[in-house]
CSV table of C-alpha atoms and ligand atoms in Angstrom, one decimal:
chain,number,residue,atom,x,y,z
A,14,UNK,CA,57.5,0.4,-27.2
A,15,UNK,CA,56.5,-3.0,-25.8
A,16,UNK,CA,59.9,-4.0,-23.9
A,17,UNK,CA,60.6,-7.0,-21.4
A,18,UNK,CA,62.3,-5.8,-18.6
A,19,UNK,CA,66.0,-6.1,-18.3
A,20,UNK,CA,67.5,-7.6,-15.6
A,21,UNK,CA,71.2,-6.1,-15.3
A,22,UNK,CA,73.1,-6.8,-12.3
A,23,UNK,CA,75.8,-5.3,-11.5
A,24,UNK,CA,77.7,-6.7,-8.8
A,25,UNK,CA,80.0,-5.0,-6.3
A,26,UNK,CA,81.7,-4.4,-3.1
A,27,UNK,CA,82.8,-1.8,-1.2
A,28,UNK,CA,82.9,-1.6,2.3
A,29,UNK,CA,81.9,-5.1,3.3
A,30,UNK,CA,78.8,-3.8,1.6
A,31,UNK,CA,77.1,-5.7,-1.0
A,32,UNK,CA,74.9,-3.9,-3.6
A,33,UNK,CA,73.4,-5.3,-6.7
A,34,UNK,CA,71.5,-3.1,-9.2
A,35,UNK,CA,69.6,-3.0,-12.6
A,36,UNK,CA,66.2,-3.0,-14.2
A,37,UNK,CA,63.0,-4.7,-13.7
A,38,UNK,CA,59.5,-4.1,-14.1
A,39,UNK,CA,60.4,-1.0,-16.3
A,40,UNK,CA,62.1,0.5,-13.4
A,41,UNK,CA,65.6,0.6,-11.8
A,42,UNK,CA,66.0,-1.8,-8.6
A,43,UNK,CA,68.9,-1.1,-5.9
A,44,UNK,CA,69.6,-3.7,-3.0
A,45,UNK,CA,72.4,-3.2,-0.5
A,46,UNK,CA,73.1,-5.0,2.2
A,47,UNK,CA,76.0,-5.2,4.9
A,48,UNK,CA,77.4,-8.6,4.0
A,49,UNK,CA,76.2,-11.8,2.3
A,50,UNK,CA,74.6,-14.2,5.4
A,51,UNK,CA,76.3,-17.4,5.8
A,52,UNK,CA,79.0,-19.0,4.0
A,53,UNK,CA,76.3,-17.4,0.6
A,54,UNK,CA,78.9,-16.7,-2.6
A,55,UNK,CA,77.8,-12.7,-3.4
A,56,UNK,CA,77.4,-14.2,-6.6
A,57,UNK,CA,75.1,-16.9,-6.2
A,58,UNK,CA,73.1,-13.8,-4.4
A,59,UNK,CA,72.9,-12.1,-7.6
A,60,UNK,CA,71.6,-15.2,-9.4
A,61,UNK,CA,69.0,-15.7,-6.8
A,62,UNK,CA,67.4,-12.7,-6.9
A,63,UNK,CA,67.9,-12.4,-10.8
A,64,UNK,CA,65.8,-15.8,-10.7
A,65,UNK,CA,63.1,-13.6,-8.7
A,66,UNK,CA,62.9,-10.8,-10.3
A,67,UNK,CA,62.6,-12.5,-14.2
A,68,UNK,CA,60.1,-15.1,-12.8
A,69,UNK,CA,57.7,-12.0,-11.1
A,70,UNK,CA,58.3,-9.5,-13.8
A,71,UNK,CA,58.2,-11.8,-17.0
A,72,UNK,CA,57.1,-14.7,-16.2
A,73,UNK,CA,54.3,-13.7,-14.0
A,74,UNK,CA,53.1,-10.1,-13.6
A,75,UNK,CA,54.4,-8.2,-16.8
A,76,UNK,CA,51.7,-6.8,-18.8
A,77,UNK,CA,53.8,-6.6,-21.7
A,78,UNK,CA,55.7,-10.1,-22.1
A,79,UNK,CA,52.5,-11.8,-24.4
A,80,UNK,CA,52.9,-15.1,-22.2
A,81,UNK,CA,53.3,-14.1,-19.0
A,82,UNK,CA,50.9,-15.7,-16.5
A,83,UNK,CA,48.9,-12.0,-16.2
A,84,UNK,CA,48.8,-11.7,-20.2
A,85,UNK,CA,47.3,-15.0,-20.5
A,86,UNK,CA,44.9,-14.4,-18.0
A,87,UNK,CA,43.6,-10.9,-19.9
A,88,UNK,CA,43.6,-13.0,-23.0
A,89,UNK,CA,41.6,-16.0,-21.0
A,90,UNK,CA,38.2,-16.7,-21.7
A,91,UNK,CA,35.8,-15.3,-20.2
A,92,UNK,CA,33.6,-17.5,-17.5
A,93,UNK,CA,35.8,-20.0,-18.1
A,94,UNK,CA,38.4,-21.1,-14.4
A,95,UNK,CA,41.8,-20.2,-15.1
A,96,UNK,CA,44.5,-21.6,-12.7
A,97,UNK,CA,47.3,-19.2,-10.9
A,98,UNK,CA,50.2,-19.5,-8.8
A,99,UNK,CA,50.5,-18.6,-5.6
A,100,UNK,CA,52.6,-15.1,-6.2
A,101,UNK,CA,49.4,-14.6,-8.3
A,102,UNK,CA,46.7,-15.5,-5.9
A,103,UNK,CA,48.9,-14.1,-3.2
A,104,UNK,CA,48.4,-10.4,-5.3
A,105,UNK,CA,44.9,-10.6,-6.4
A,106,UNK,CA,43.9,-11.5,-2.7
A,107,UNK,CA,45.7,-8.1,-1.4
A,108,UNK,CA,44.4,-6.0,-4.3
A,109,UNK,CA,40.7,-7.4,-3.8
A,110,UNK,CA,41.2,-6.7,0.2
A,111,UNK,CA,42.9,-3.2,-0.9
A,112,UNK,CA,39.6,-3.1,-3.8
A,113,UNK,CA,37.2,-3.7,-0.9
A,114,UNK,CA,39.1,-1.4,1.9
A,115,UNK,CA,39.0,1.9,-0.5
A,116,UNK,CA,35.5,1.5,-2.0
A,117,UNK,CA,37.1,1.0,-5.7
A,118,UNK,CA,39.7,3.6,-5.5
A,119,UNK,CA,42.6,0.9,-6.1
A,120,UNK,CA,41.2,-1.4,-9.1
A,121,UNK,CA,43.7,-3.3,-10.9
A,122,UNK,CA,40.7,-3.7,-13.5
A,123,UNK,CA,41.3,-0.1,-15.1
A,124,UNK,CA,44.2,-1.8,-18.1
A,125,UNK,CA,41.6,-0.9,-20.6
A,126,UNK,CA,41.4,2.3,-19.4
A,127,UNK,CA,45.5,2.6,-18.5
A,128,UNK,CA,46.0,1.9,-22.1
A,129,UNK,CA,43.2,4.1,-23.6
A,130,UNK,CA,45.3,6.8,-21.9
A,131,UNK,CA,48.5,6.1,-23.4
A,132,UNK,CA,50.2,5.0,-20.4
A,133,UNK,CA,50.2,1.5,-21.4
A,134,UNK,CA,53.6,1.0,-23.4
A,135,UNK,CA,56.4,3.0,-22.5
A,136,UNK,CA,56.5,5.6,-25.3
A,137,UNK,CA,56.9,9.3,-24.6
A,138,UNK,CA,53.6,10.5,-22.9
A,139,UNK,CA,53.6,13.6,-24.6
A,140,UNK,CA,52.8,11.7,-27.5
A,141,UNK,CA,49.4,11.0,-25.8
A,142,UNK,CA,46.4,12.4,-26.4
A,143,UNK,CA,43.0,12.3,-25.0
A,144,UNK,CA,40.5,9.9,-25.9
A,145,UNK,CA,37.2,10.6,-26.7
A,146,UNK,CA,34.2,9.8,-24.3
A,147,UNK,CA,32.2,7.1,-26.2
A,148,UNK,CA,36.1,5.2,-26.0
A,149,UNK,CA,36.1,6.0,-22.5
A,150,UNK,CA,32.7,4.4,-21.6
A,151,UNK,CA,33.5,1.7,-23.8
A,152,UNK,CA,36.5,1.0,-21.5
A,153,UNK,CA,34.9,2.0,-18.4
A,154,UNK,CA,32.7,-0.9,-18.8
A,155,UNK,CA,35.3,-3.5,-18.5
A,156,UNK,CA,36.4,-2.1,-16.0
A,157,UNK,CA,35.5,-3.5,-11.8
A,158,UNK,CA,37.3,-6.1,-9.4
A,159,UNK,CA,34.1,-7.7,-8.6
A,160,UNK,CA,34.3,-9.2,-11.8
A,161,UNK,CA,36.8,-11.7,-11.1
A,162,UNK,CA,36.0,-13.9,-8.9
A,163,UNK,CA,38.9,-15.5,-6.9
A,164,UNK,CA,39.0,-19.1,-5.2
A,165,UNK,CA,41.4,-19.2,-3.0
A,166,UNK,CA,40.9,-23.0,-2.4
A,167,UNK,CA,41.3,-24.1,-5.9
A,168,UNK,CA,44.0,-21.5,-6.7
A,169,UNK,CA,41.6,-20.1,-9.6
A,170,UNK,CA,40.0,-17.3,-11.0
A,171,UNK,CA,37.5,-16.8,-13.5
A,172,UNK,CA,36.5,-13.2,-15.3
A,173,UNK,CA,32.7,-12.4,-15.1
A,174,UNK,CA,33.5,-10.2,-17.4
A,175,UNK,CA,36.2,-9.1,-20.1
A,176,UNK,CA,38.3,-7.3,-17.6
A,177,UNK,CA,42.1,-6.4,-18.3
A,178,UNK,CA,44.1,-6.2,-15.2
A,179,UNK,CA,46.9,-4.3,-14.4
A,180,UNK,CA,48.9,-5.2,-11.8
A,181,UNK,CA,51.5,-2.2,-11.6
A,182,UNK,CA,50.4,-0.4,-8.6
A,183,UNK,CA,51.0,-3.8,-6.4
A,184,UNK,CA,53.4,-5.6,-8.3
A,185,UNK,CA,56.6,-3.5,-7.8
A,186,UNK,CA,55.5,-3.8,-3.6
A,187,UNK,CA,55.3,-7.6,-3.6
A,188,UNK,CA,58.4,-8.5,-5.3
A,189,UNK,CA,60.3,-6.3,-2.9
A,190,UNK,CA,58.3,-8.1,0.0
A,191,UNK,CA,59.7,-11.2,-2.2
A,192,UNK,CA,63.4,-10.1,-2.0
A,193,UNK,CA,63.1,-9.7,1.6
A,194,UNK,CA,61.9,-13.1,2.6
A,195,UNK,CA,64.6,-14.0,0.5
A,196,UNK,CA,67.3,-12.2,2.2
A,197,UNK,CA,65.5,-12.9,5.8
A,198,UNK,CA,65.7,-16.5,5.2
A,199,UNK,CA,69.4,-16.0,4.3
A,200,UNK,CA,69.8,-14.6,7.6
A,201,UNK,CA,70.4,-10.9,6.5
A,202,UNK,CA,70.1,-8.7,9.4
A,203,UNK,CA,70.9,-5.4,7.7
A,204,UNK,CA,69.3,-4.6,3.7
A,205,UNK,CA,67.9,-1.7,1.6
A,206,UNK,CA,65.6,-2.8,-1.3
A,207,UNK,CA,63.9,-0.8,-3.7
A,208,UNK,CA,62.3,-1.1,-7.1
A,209,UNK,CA,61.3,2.1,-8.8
A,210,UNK,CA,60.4,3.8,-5.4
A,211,UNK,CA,59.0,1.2,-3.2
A,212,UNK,CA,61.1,0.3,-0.4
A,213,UNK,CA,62.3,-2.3,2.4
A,214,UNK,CA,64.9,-1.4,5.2
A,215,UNK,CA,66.0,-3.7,8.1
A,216,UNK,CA,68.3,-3.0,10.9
A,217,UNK,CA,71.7,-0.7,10.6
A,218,UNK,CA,74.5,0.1,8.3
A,219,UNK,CA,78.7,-0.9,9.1
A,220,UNK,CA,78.5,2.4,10.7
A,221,UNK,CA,75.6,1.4,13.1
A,222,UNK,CA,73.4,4.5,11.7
A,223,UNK,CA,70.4,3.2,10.1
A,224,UNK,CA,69.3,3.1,6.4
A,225,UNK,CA,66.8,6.3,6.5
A,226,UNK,CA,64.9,6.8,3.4
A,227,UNK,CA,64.1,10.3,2.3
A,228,UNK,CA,61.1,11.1,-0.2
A,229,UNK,CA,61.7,13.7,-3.1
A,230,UNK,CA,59.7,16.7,-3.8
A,231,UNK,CA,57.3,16.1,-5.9
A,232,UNK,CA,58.0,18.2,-9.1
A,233,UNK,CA,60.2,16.1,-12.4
A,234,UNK,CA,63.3,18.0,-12.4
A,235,UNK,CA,66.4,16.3,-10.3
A,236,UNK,CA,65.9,14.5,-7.1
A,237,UNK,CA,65.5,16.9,-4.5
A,238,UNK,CA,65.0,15.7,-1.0
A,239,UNK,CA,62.0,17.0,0.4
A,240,UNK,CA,61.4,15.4,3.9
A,241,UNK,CA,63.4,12.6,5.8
A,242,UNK,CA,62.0,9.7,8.1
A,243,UNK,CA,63.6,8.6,11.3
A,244,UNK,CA,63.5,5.3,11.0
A,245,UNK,CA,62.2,3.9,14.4
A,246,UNK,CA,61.7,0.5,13.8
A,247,UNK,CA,64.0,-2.7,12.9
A,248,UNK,CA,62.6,-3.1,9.6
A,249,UNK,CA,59.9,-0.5,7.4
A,250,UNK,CA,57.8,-0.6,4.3
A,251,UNK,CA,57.6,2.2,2.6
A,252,UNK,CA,55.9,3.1,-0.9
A,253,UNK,CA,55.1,6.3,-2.5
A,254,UNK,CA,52.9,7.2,-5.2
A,255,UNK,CA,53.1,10.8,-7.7
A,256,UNK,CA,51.8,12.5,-9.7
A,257,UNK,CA,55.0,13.8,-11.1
A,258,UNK,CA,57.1,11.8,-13.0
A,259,UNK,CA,54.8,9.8,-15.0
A,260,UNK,CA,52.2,12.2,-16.8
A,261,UNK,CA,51.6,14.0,-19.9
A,262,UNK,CA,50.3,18.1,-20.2
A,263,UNK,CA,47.9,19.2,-22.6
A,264,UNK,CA,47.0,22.7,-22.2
A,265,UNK,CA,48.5,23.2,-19.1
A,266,UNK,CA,46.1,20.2,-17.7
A,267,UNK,CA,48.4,17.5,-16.0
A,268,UNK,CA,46.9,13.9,-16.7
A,269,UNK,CA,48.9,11.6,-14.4
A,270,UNK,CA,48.9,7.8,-14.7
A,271,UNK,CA,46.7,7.0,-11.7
A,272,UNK,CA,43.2,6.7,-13.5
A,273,UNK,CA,40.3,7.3,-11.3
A,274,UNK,CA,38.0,3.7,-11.7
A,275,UNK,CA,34.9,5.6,-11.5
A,276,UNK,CA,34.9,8.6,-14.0
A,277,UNK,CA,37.4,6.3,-16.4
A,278,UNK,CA,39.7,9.6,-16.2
A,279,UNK,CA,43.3,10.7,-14.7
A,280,UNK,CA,42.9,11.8,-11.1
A,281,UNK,CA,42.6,15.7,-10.9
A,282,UNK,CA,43.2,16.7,-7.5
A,283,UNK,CA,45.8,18.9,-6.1
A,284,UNK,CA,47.3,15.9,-4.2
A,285,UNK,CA,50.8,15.6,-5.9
A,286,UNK,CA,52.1,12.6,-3.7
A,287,UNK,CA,51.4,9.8,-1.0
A,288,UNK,CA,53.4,8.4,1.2
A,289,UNK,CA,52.4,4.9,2.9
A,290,UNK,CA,54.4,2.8,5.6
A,291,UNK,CA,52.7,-0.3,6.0
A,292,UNK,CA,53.3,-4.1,7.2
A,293,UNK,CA,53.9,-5.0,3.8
A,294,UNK,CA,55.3,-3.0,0.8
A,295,UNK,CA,52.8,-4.7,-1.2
A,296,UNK,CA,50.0,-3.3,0.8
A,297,UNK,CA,52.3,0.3,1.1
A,298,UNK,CA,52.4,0.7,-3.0
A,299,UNK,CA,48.3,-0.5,-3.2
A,300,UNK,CA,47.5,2.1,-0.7
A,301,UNK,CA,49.7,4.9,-1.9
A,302,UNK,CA,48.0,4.4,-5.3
A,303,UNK,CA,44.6,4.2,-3.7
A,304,UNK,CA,45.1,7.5,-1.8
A,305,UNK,CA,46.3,9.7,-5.0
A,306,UNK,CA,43.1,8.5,-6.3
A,307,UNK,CA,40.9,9.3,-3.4
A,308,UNK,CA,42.8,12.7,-2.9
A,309,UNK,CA,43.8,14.5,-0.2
A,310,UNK,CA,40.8,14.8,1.9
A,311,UNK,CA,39.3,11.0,1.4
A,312,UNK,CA,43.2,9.4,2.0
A,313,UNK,CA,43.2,11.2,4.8
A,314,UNK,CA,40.0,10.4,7.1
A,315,UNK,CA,40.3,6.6,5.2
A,316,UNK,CA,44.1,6.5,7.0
A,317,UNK,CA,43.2,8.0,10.1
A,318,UNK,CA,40.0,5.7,10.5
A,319,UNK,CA,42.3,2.5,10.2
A,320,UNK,CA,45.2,3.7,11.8
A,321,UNK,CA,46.9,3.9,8.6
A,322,UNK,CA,50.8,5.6,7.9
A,323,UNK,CA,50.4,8.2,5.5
A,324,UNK,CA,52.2,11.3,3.9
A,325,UNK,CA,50.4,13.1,2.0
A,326,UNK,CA,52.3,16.2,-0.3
A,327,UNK,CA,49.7,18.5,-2.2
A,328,UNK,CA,50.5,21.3,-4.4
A,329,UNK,CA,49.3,24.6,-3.2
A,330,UNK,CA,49.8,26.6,-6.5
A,331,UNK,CA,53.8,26.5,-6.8
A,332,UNK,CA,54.3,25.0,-3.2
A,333,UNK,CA,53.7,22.3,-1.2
A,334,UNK,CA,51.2,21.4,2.0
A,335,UNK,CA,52.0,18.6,3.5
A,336,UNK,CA,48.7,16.7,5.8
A,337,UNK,CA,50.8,13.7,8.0
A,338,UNK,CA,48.4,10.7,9.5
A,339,UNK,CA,48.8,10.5,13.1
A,340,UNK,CA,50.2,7.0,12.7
A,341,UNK,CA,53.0,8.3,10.4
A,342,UNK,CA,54.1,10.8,13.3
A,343,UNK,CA,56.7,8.7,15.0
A,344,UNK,CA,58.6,8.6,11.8
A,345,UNK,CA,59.3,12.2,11.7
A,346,UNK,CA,62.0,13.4,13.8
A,347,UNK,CA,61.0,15.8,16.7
A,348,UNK,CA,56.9,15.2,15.8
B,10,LIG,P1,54.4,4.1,-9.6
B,10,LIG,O1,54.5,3.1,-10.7
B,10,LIG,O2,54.8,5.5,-10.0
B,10,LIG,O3,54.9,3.6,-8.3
B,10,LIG,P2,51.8,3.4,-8.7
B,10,LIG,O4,52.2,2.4,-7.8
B,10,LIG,O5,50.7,4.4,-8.3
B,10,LIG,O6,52.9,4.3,-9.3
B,10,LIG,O7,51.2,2.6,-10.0
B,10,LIG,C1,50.6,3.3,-11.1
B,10,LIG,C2,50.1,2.3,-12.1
B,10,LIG,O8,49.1,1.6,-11.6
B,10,LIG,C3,49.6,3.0,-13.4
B,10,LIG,O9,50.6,3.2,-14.3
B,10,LIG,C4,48.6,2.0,-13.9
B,10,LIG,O10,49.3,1.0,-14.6
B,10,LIG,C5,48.1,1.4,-12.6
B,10,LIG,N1,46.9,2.1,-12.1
B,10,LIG,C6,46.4,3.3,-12.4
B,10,LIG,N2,45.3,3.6,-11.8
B,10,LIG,C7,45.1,2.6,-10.9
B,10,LIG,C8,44.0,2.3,-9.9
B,10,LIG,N3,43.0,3.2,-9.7
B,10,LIG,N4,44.1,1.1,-9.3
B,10,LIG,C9,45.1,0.3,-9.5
B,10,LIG,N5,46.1,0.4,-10.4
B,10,LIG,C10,46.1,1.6,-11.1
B,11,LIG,MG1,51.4,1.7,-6.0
């Protein structure tokens, strides 16, 4: 069903360690940092970032609030300027640079086609089933980022045609990006921020070791660490994209939620998950979706051509082969 996301923050401390936690964006979020900056009341902390996270998830980017700024711009006319705020200019400018950078692979244009597939709403994706191909082509057609036209100027867009955008792939990224600036103005030295998977770490834990995020193995049963990064710098991006957790089966066929923008269909590759460290975790969570698109062999020239931090896990009938960027190197230990 159709639900707003929840924010529930739960406050405590332990350890001189602050963490607040809850939902957003249909996901769980987690933030922990070594002490509130300043003279900052933990609980006006948790207010602040509450304030945040409603104003980007409901107010702004959620596809399923009816009057959130995204909702009325899919329900906007078409040809017709529609005025954004900056988190939403801010967005579409990265996704259209991320549009541009991947040839199409990332298109926050494919909402007809991501609720054609059933991964719209959050019902059970078993329930799903596939459409048939005149639907598809129907959607397919609304479907392209060069059909909104952004002017950054005036702080407006306007649809060439009736597209539906969908801004979960970036969305999750930026607010954490938000949360950080947030934190960084506070003077926080020393945080872990995540939403549903996409991630922020800056400087060290009360026991001077640093926060070191580990990805999970791609498969749906319990977490299961599968690699861990060294964590060589002061601060990191990181966002993943899988194939496993949100996806439906029909006849042993697995049809994940990353739709490819050109055949109007789930991706069907053997790449299972990708792994991006970027500048930003907005940028991390547009490329990680762009590269399970693309698959394996695509991600990986595209991230080695730019320089690009990738980790890409594909399944090699019940295991897993792992293909490493050069630039993600110096986050494995002893590589
Ligand atoms: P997760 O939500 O698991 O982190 P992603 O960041 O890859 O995964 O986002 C996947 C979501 O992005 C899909 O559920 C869909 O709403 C949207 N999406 C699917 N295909 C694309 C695509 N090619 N480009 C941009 N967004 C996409
Ligand atoms: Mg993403």
């Amino acid at each position: 069903m159709a639900t707003f996301a929840l924010v529930l923050a739960v406050f405590k401390e332990e350890d001189e360690r602050v963490s607040l936690e809850g939902l957003t964006m249909g996901t769980s979020y987690q933030i922990q940092l070594l002490e509130v900056p300043g003279e900052e009341d933990p609980g006006v902390l948790a207010d602040e970032v509450q304030t945040i996270l409603s104003r980007l998830d409901r107010e702004i980017f959620s596809t399923y609030a009816p009057d959130s700024e995204l909702s009325r711009l899919n329900n906007h006319a078409v040809g017709r300027p529609f005025a954004v705020s900056r988190e939403m200019l801010d967005v579409l400018m990265l996704a259209d640079s991320v549009f541009s950078s991947t040839s199409g692979a990332f298109d926050p244009t494919v909402g007809s086609l991501v609720n054609l597939w059933g991964f719209g709403s959050r019902v059970s994706l078993t329930a799903a089933s596939i459409p048939d191909s005149k639907d598809v082509e129907e959607a397919l057609s609304r479907v392209g980022f060069e059909h909104l036209v952004i002017d950054e100027a005036r702080s407006e867009v306007v649809k060439t045609r009736d597209v539906m955008i969908d801004l979960s792939a970036i969305a999750k990224g930026y607010t954490v990006d938000h949360i950080g600036r947030l934190l960084d103005e506070q003077g926080s030295d020393s945080y872990f921020i995540e939403i549903g998977g996409e991630l922020k770490i800056k400087g060290v834990k009360a026991d001077g070791s640093s926060w070191v995020p580990a990805i999970e193995a791609p498969n749906d049963r319990a977490f299961e660490v599968y690699e861990i990064f060294s964590n060589i710098g002061q601060s990191i991006a990181v966002a993943g994209s899988g194939d496993y957790r949100n996806y439906f089966e029909v006849d042993g066929v697995r049809y994940s939620h990353e739709i490819d923008p050109r055949t109007g269909r789930p991706v069907r590759h053997h790449l299972a998950a990708a792994y991006v460290i970027a500048d930003s975790v907005a940028l991390a969570d547009a490329l990680a979706t762009a590269y399970m698109v693309m698959g394996e062999e695509f991600a990986f020239a595209h991230a080695e051509e730019r320089g690009i931090a990738v980790f890409l896990i594909a399944r090699e009938g019940d295991a897993f082969a792992e293909r490493i960027s050069s630039a993600f190197k110096p986050y494995l230990d002893g590589q």
